[in-house]
GROMACS .gro file of C-alpha atoms in nm:
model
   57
    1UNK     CA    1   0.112   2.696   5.520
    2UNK     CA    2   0.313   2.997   5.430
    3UNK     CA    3   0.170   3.249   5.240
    4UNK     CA    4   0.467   3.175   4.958
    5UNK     CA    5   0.345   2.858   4.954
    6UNK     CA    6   0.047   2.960   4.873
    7UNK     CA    7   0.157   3.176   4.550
    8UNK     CA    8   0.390   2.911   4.498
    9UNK     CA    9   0.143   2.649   4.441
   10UNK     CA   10  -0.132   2.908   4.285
   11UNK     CA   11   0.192   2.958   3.997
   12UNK     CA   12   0.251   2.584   3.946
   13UNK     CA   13  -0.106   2.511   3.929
   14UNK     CA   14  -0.202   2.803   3.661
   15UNK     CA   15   0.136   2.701   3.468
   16UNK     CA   16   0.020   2.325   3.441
   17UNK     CA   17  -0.325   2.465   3.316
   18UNK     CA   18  -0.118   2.686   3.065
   19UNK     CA   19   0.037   2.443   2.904
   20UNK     CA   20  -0.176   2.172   2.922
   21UNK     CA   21  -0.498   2.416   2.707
   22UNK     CA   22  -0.270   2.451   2.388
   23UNK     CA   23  -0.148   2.074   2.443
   24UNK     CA   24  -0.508   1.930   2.427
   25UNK     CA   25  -0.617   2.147   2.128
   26UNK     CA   26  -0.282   1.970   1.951
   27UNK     CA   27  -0.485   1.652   1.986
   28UNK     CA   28  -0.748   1.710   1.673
   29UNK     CA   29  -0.419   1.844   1.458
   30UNK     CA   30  -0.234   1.524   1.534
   31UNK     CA   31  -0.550   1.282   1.499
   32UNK     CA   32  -0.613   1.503   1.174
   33UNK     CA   33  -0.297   1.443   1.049
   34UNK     CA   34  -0.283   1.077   1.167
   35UNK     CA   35  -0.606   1.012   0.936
   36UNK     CA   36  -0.439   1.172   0.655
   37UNK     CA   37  -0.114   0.965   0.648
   38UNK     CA   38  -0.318   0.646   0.712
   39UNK     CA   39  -0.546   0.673   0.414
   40UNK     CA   40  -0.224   0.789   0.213
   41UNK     CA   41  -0.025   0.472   0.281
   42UNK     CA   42  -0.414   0.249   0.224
   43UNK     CA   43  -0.321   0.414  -0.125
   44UNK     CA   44  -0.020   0.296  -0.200
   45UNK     CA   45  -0.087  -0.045  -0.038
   46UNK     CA   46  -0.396  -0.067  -0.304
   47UNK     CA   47  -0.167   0.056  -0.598
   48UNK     CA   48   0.115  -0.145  -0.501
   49UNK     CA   49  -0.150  -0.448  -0.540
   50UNK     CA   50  -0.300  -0.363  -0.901
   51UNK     CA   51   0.044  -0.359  -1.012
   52UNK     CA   52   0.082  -0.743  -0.786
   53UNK     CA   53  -0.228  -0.840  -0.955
   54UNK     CA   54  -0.147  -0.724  -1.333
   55UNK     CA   55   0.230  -0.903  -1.288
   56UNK     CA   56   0.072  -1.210  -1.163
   57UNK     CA   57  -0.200  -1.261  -1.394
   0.00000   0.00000   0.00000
């Protein structure tokens, strides 16, 4: 192997790294948010039900 090819694969393999650090730390914001959303809708769905229950009865 070249010496290039060396550098060249050193650069792809730090870029990769690079990217992939802030990528992973995304993961806990989008899980985070995720949780938030779901327990949002969980309170419609239980409002939208009181007001099935008090129609219906």
């Amino acid at each position: 192997m070249s010496l290039t090819m060396i550098s060249a694969r050193k650069l792809v393999l730090i870029s990769l790294v690079a990217l992939a650090v802030p990528a992973l730390g995304a993961c806990n914001t989008v899980k985070g948010a995720g949780k938030d959303i779901e327990k949002g809708s969980e309170a419609i769905q239980d409002g939208a039900e009181e007001v099935h229950d008090d129609i219906t009865n």
